[in-house]
CSV table of C-alpha atoms and ligand atoms in Angstrom, one decimal:
chain,number,residue,atom,x,y,z
A,415,MET,CA,55.0,13.3,51.3
A,416,VAL,CA,58.4,12.0,50.3
A,417,ILE,CA,60.6,12.8,47.3
A,418,GLY,CA,63.0,10.3,45.8
A,419,ILE,CA,65.9,11.6,43.7
A,420,ASP,CA,68.1,9.2,41.7
A,421,ILE,CA,71.2,11.1,40.5
A,422,GLY,CA,72.5,8.7,37.8
A,423,SER,CA,75.6,9.1,35.7
A,424,THR,CA,73.6,10.5,32.8
A,425,THR,CA,70.2,11.7,34.0
A,426,THR,CA,68.4,12.6,37.3
A,427,LYS,CA,65.1,10.9,37.9
A,428,SER,CA,62.8,12.2,40.6
A,429,VAL,CA,59.5,11.1,42.0
A,430,VAL,CA,57.1,12.7,44.5
A,431,PHE,CA,55.1,10.1,46.5
A,432,TYR,CA,51.9,11.3,48.0
A,433,PRO,CA,50.3,9.8,51.2
A,434,ASP,CA,47.7,8.0,49.0
A,435,ALA,CA,50.6,6.2,47.2
A,436,SER,CA,50.0,8.1,43.9
A,437,PHE,CA,53.2,9.6,42.5
A,438,LYS,CA,54.5,12.0,39.9
A,439,THR,CA,57.8,11.6,38.0
A,440,GLN,CA,60.3,13.9,36.2
A,441,ILE,CA,63.6,13.5,34.4
A,442,THR,CA,66.3,16.2,34.4
A,443,LYS,CA,69.9,16.6,33.4
A,444,ALA,CA,72.7,18.7,35.0
A,445,PHE,CA,76.5,18.6,35.0
A,446,ASP,CA,77.2,18.1,38.7
A,447,PRO,CA,75.5,16.3,41.6
A,448,ILE,CA,74.5,19.4,43.6
A,449,THR,CA,72.9,21.1,40.6
A,450,SER,CA,71.2,17.8,39.7
A,451,ALA,CA,69.8,17.4,43.2
A,452,THR,CA,68.7,21.1,43.8
A,453,GLY,CA,67.5,21.5,40.2
A,454,ALA,CA,65.5,18.3,40.3
A,455,LEU,CA,64.0,19.2,43.7
A,456,GLY,CA,63.2,22.8,42.7
A,457,LYS,CA,61.5,21.6,39.5
A,458,ILE,CA,59.4,18.9,41.0
A,459,LEU,CA,58.2,21.3,43.8
A,460,MET,CA,57.3,24.0,41.3
A,461,ASP,CA,55.7,21.7,38.7
A,462,ASN,CA,53.5,20.0,41.2
A,463,HIS,CA,52.7,23.2,43.3
A,464,LEU,CA,54.1,21.6,46.4
A,465,GLU,CA,54.9,23.6,49.6
A,466,ILE,CA,58.4,22.8,51.0
A,467,SER,CA,56.8,22.3,54.4
A,468,SER,CA,54.6,19.5,53.1
A,469,VAL,CA,57.7,17.4,52.1
A,470,LYS,CA,58.8,15.2,55.0
A,471,ASN,CA,62.0,13.9,53.5
A,472,VAL,CA,64.1,13.8,50.4
A,473,VAL,CA,65.7,10.4,49.8
A,474,LEU,CA,68.8,10.5,47.5
A,475,THR,CA,70.3,7.6,45.6
A,476,GLY,CA,72.4,6.9,42.5
A,477,ALA,CA,76.1,7.5,41.8
A,478,GLY,CA,75.8,11.3,42.4
A,479,ALA,CA,74.2,11.0,45.8
A,480,SER,CA,77.4,10.3,47.7
A,481,GLY,CA,78.6,14.0,47.7
A,482,ILE,CA,75.4,15.4,49.1
A,483,GLY,CA,74.4,15.6,52.7
A,484,GLY,CA,72.4,17.6,55.3
A,485,GLN,CA,69.3,19.5,54.2
A,486,LEU,CA,68.1,20.6,50.8
A,487,PHE,CA,66.1,23.9,50.9
A,488,GLY,CA,65.5,23.1,54.6
A,489,ILE,CA,64.1,19.6,53.9
A,490,PRO,CA,66.0,16.7,55.7
A,491,THR,CA,67.7,14.3,53.3
A,492,THR,CA,68.6,10.7,53.7
A,493,LYS,CA,70.4,8.3,51.4
A,494,ILE,CA,69.8,4.8,50.3
A,495,GLU,CA,72.2,2.6,48.5
A,496,GLU,CA,71.4,2.4,44.8
A,497,ILE,CA,71.1,-1.4,44.6
A,498,GLN,CA,68.6,-1.4,47.5
A,499,ALA,CA,66.6,1.3,45.7
A,500,ILE,CA,66.6,-0.7,42.4
A,501,GLY,CA,65.4,-3.7,44.3
A,502,LEU,CA,62.6,-1.9,46.1
A,503,GLY,CA,61.5,0.0,43.0
A,504,GLY,CA,61.6,-3.1,40.8
A,505,MET,CA,59.4,-5.1,43.2
A,506,TYR,CA,57.0,-2.2,43.5
A,507,LEU,CA,56.6,-1.6,39.8
A,508,SER,CA,56.3,-5.2,38.8
A,509,GLY,CA,54.1,-6.2,41.8
A,510,LYS,CA,56.3,-9.2,42.3
A,511,ALA,CA,58.8,-10.4,44.9
A,512,ASP,CA,61.5,-13.0,44.1
A,513,LEU,CA,62.8,-11.6,40.8
A,514,ILE,CA,65.8,-10.5,38.9
A,515,ILE,CA,66.0,-6.9,37.9
A,516,ALA,CA,68.2,-5.7,35.1
A,517,ASN,CA,68.6,-1.9,35.5
A,518,LEU,CA,69.6,-0.5,32.1
A,519,GLY,CA,71.2,2.8,32.7
A,520,THR,CA,74.5,4.2,31.5
A,521,GLY,CA,75.8,0.8,32.6
A,522,THR,CA,73.8,-2.3,33.5
A,523,ALA,CA,73.2,-3.6,37.1
A,524,LEU,CA,71.7,-6.9,37.9
A,525,VAL,CA,69.9,-7.3,41.2
A,526,GLU,CA,68.1,-10.2,42.8
A,527,ALA,CA,65.2,-9.0,45.0
A,528,HIS,CA,63.2,-10.8,47.6
A,529,GLU,CA,61.1,-9.3,50.3
A,530,GLY,CA,63.7,-8.1,52.9
A,531,ASN,CA,66.7,-9.4,50.9
A,532,ILE,CA,68.1,-7.4,48.0
A,533,ILE,CA,71.4,-8.7,46.5
A,534,HIS,CA,73.8,-7.2,43.9
A,535,ILE,CA,74.5,-10.0,41.4
A,536,GLY,CA,76.8,-8.0,39.3
A,537,GLY,CA,76.2,-6.6,35.8
A,538,THR,CA,78.0,-5.4,32.7
A,539,ALA,CA,79.6,-2.1,31.9
A,540,VAL,CA,77.9,-2.4,28.5
A,541,GLY,CA,74.8,-0.2,28.8
A,542,GLY,CA,73.0,2.8,27.4
A,543,GLY,CA,76.2,4.9,27.6
A,544,THR,CA,77.9,2.4,25.3
A,545,ILE,CA,75.3,3.1,22.6
A,546,LEU,CA,75.8,6.8,22.9
A,547,GLY,CA,79.6,6.6,22.9
A,548,LEU,CA,79.9,4.2,20.0
A,549,ALA,CA,77.4,6.2,18.0
A,550,LYS,CA,79.4,9.4,18.6
A,551,ALA,CA,82.7,7.7,17.7
A,552,ILE,CA,81.5,5.9,14.6
A,553,LEU,CA,78.6,7.9,13.3
A,554,LYS,CA,79.3,11.3,14.8
A,555,ILE,CA,75.7,11.3,16.1
A,556,SER,CA,74.8,12.3,19.7
A,557,ASP,CA,71.0,12.6,19.3
A,558,LEU,CA,69.3,9.5,20.4
A,559,ASP,CA,66.1,10.2,18.4
A,560,VAL,CA,68.1,10.5,15.2
A,561,LEU,CA,69.9,7.2,16.1
A,562,PHE,CA,66.5,5.4,16.8
A,563,ASP,CA,65.3,6.6,13.4
A,564,MET,CA,68.4,5.4,11.6
A,565,ALA,CA,68.5,2.0,13.3
A,566,GLY,CA,64.9,1.5,12.3
A,567,ARG,CA,66.0,1.6,8.7
A,568,GLY,CA,69.1,-0.6,9.3
A,569,ARG,CA,69.7,-4.1,7.9
A,570,ILE,CA,71.5,-6.3,10.5
A,571,GLY,CA,72.8,-8.7,7.8
A,572,GLN,CA,75.1,-5.9,6.5
A,573,VAL,CA,76.9,-5.7,9.8
A,574,ASP,CA,76.6,-8.9,11.9
A,575,LEU,CA,77.8,-12.3,10.9
A,576,LEU,CA,74.6,-14.4,11.1
A,577,ILE,CA,74.2,-18.1,11.8
A,578,GLY,CA,72.8,-18.4,8.3
A,579,ASP,CA,76.1,-17.0,6.9
A,580,ILE,CA,78.1,-19.8,8.3
A,581,ALA,CA,75.7,-22.8,8.4
A,582,ASP,CA,73.1,-24.2,6.0
A,583,SER,CA,70.6,-24.8,8.8
A,584,ASP,CA,69.9,-23.9,12.4
A,585,ILE,CA,72.6,-24.9,14.9
A,586,GLY,CA,70.8,-26.4,17.9
A,587,PHE,CA,68.7,-23.6,19.3
A,588,LEU,CA,70.5,-21.0,17.3
A,589,LYS,CA,68.3,-20.0,14.3
A,590,LYS,CA,69.7,-18.9,11.0
A,591,GLU,CA,68.7,-15.2,11.5
A,592,MET,CA,70.5,-14.9,14.8
A,593,THR,CA,73.8,-13.2,15.3
A,594,ALA,CA,76.9,-15.4,15.3
A,595,SER,CA,79.3,-12.4,15.7
A,596,ASN,CA,78.4,-8.8,16.3
A,597,PHE,CA,80.0,-6.6,13.7
A,598,GLY,CA,81.7,-9.8,12.5
A,599,LYS,CA,80.7,-9.3,8.8
A,600,LEU,CA,80.5,-5.5,8.3
A,601,LEU,CA,80.2,-5.3,4.5
A,602,ASP,CA,81.9,-2.4,2.6
A,603,SER,CA,78.3,-1.5,1.5
A,604,ALA,CA,77.1,-1.1,5.1
A,605,LYS,CA,75.4,2.2,5.5
A,606,ASP,CA,75.3,4.4,8.7
A,607,GLU,CA,71.7,3.1,9.3
A,608,ASP,CA,73.0,-0.5,9.3
A,609,ILE,CA,75.8,0.4,11.8
A,610,ALA,CA,73.3,2.2,14.1
A,611,LEU,CA,71.3,-1.0,14.2
A,612,GLY,CA,74.4,-3.0,14.8
A,613,ILE,CA,75.3,-0.9,17.8
A,614,PHE,CA,71.9,-1.4,19.4
A,615,ASN,CA,71.9,-5.1,18.5
A,616,MET,CA,75.3,-5.6,20.2
A,617,VAL,CA,74.5,-3.7,23.3
A,618,TYR,CA,71.1,-5.2,24.0
A,619,GLN,CA,72.3,-8.7,23.1
A,620,VAL,CA,75.1,-8.5,25.6
A,621,ILE,CA,72.7,-7.1,28.3
A,622,GLY,CA,70.1,-9.8,27.4
A,623,THR,CA,72.5,-12.6,27.5
A,624,VAL,CA,74.2,-11.6,30.8
A,625,SER,CA,70.8,-11.1,32.3
A,626,ALA,CA,69.6,-14.5,31.1
A,627,PHE,CA,72.6,-16.3,32.5
A,628,ALA,CA,72.2,-14.5,35.8
A,629,ALA,CA,68.5,-15.5,36.0
A,630,LYS,CA,69.3,-19.1,35.0
A,631,SER,CA,72.0,-19.4,37.6
A,632,ARG,CA,69.4,-18.4,40.2
A,633,ASN,CA,66.7,-20.7,38.8
A,634,MET,CA,64.5,-17.8,37.8
A,635,ASN,CA,62.7,-17.2,34.5
A,636,THR,CA,61.4,-13.6,34.9
A,637,ILE,CA,63.6,-10.5,34.6
A,638,VAL,CA,62.1,-7.1,35.3
A,639,VAL,CA,63.8,-4.5,33.1
A,640,THR,CA,64.2,-0.9,34.5
A,641,GLY,CA,66.3,2.2,33.8
A,642,THR,CA,65.9,4.8,31.1
A,643,ALA,CA,67.6,2.6,28.5
A,644,SER,CA,64.8,0.0,29.1
A,645,ASN,CA,62.3,2.3,27.5
A,646,VAL,CA,63.6,1.8,24.0
A,647,SER,CA,61.4,-0.2,21.6
A,648,ILE,CA,64.3,-1.4,19.4
A,649,GLY,CA,66.0,-2.6,22.6
A,650,LYS,CA,62.9,-4.5,23.8
A,651,ARG,CA,62.7,-6.3,20.5
A,652,ILE,CA,66.3,-7.5,20.8
A,653,LEU,CA,65.8,-8.5,24.5
A,654,ASP,CA,62.7,-10.4,23.6
A,655,ALA,CA,64.6,-12.4,20.9
A,656,ILE,CA,67.1,-13.4,23.6
A,657,ALA,CA,64.3,-14.3,25.9
A,658,ASP,CA,63.0,-16.8,23.3
A,659,ILE,CA,66.4,-18.5,23.1
A,660,TYR,CA,66.7,-19.0,26.8
A,661,ASN,CA,63.0,-19.6,27.6
A,662,LEU,CA,62.5,-16.7,29.9
A,663,THR,CA,60.5,-13.5,30.0
A,664,PHE,CA,61.5,-9.9,30.2
A,665,ILE,CA,58.9,-7.6,31.8
A,666,TYR,CA,58.9,-3.9,31.1
A,667,PRO,CA,56.8,-2.2,33.8
A,668,ASP,CA,55.3,1.3,33.4
A,669,HIS,CA,57.5,4.0,34.8
A,670,ALA,CA,60.5,1.7,34.5
A,671,ALA,CA,62.9,4.7,34.1
A,672,TYR,CA,61.9,5.8,37.6
A,673,ALA,CA,62.3,2.5,39.4
A,674,THR,CA,65.4,3.6,41.4
A,675,ALA,CA,63.9,6.9,42.4
A,676,ILE,CA,60.6,5.2,43.4
A,677,GLY,CA,62.6,2.6,45.5
A,678,ALA,CA,64.4,5.5,47.2
A,679,ALA,CA,61.1,7.2,48.1
A,680,LEU,CA,59.5,3.9,49.2
A,681,SER,CA,62.4,3.3,51.7
A,682,GLN,CA,60.9,6.1,53.9
A,683,LYS,CA,57.5,6.2,55.4
A,684,GLN,CA,55.3,8.5,53.2
B,776,ATP,N1,65.6,10.7,26.9
B,776,ATP,C1,66.8,10.1,27.2
B,776,ATP,N2,67.7,10.9,27.8
B,776,ATP,C2,68.9,10.3,28.1
B,776,ATP,N3,69.2,9.0,27.9
B,776,ATP,C3,68.2,8.2,27.4
B,776,ATP,C4,67.0,8.8,27.0
B,776,ATP,N4,66.3,7.8,26.5
B,776,ATP,C5,67.0,6.7,26.6
B,776,ATP,N5,68.2,6.9,27.1
B,776,ATP,C6,69.3,5.9,27.3
B,776,ATP,O1,69.3,5.7,28.7
B,776,ATP,C7,70.7,5.8,29.2
B,776,ATP,C8,70.7,6.4,30.5
B,776,ATP,O2,69.9,5.6,31.4
B,776,ATP,P1,69.6,6.1,32.9
B,776,ATP,O3,69.0,7.5,32.9
B,776,ATP,O4,68.8,5.0,33.5
B,776,ATP,O5,71.1,6.1,33.4
B,776,ATP,P2,71.7,6.7,34.8
B,776,ATP,O6,70.8,6.4,35.9
B,776,ATP,O7,72.0,8.1,34.5
B,776,ATP,O8,73.0,5.8,34.8
B,776,ATP,P3,73.6,4.7,35.9
B,776,ATP,O9,72.4,4.2,36.6
B,776,ATP,O10,74.3,3.7,35.0
B,776,ATP,O11,74.4,5.5,36.8
B,776,ATP,C9,71.4,6.6,28.1
B,776,ATP,O12,72.8,6.2,28.1
B,776,ATP,C10,70.7,6.3,26.9
B,776,ATP,O13,71.2,5.2,26.2
B,777,MG,MG1,70.6,4.8,37.2
């Protein structure tokens, strides 16, 4: 079997791929790349009762993979470039070729994937890390679950300037309830819950809009969304509202947080 480990800037995602193509996943967190890799490998071996000798290869990817080489616990390692891993994983999880993948991690990467041809389109540095950083700076909150809960009670009209605030009717395809300016209103009466929602709204609107423009520029209408920050229900709702405006579809495959690790494992024969 093959193990894929994606050492991201925030979390480490690992997957063990068995010869019958079934797989098991795990997410861990450590402060440095070597602890991330050895810790993730040790945990996935222990949790799944795997013998070291049964693992043919460990494939490393992600920002933290560059500093690690040679063997890990005597298992040979190889590396795959992160964009290639995102492309392979996105195609595998969605069951599609010819697609755009938006990988929502700490930052956001946009990848165009075809069978045998995976291209880095670009991306935006606005991503999941931006949510956590702004929440810490403005609200003094670092716990994502607390933030989700707060945002769920937020009212966007307290924070964002909406189309309805500046016009009596829809402006072209922009409906009255849509944002004209993120944080462009911010009432004195805005509560922390409203600001939490405003942060999510801004980040996912930027990601959605950049992804939509990338897809349109390539004549594609389907964007597969991967990365840990894709698995956030409030984020999906905001992305789907963007999809409505631009007439396209975001797809959220199962195991989306593990797409990059899965792509790494798939790059080697099982
Ligand atoms: N349980 C969680 N733990 C950590 N981050 C989470 C969790 N759930 C959602 N997130 C969001 O996902 C983001 C991290 O996503 P991900 O793990 O895909 O990034 P990464 O791979 O470490 O970073 P990158 O790919 O940009 O180098 C966080 O910034 C946060 O907004
Ligand atoms: Mg990542």
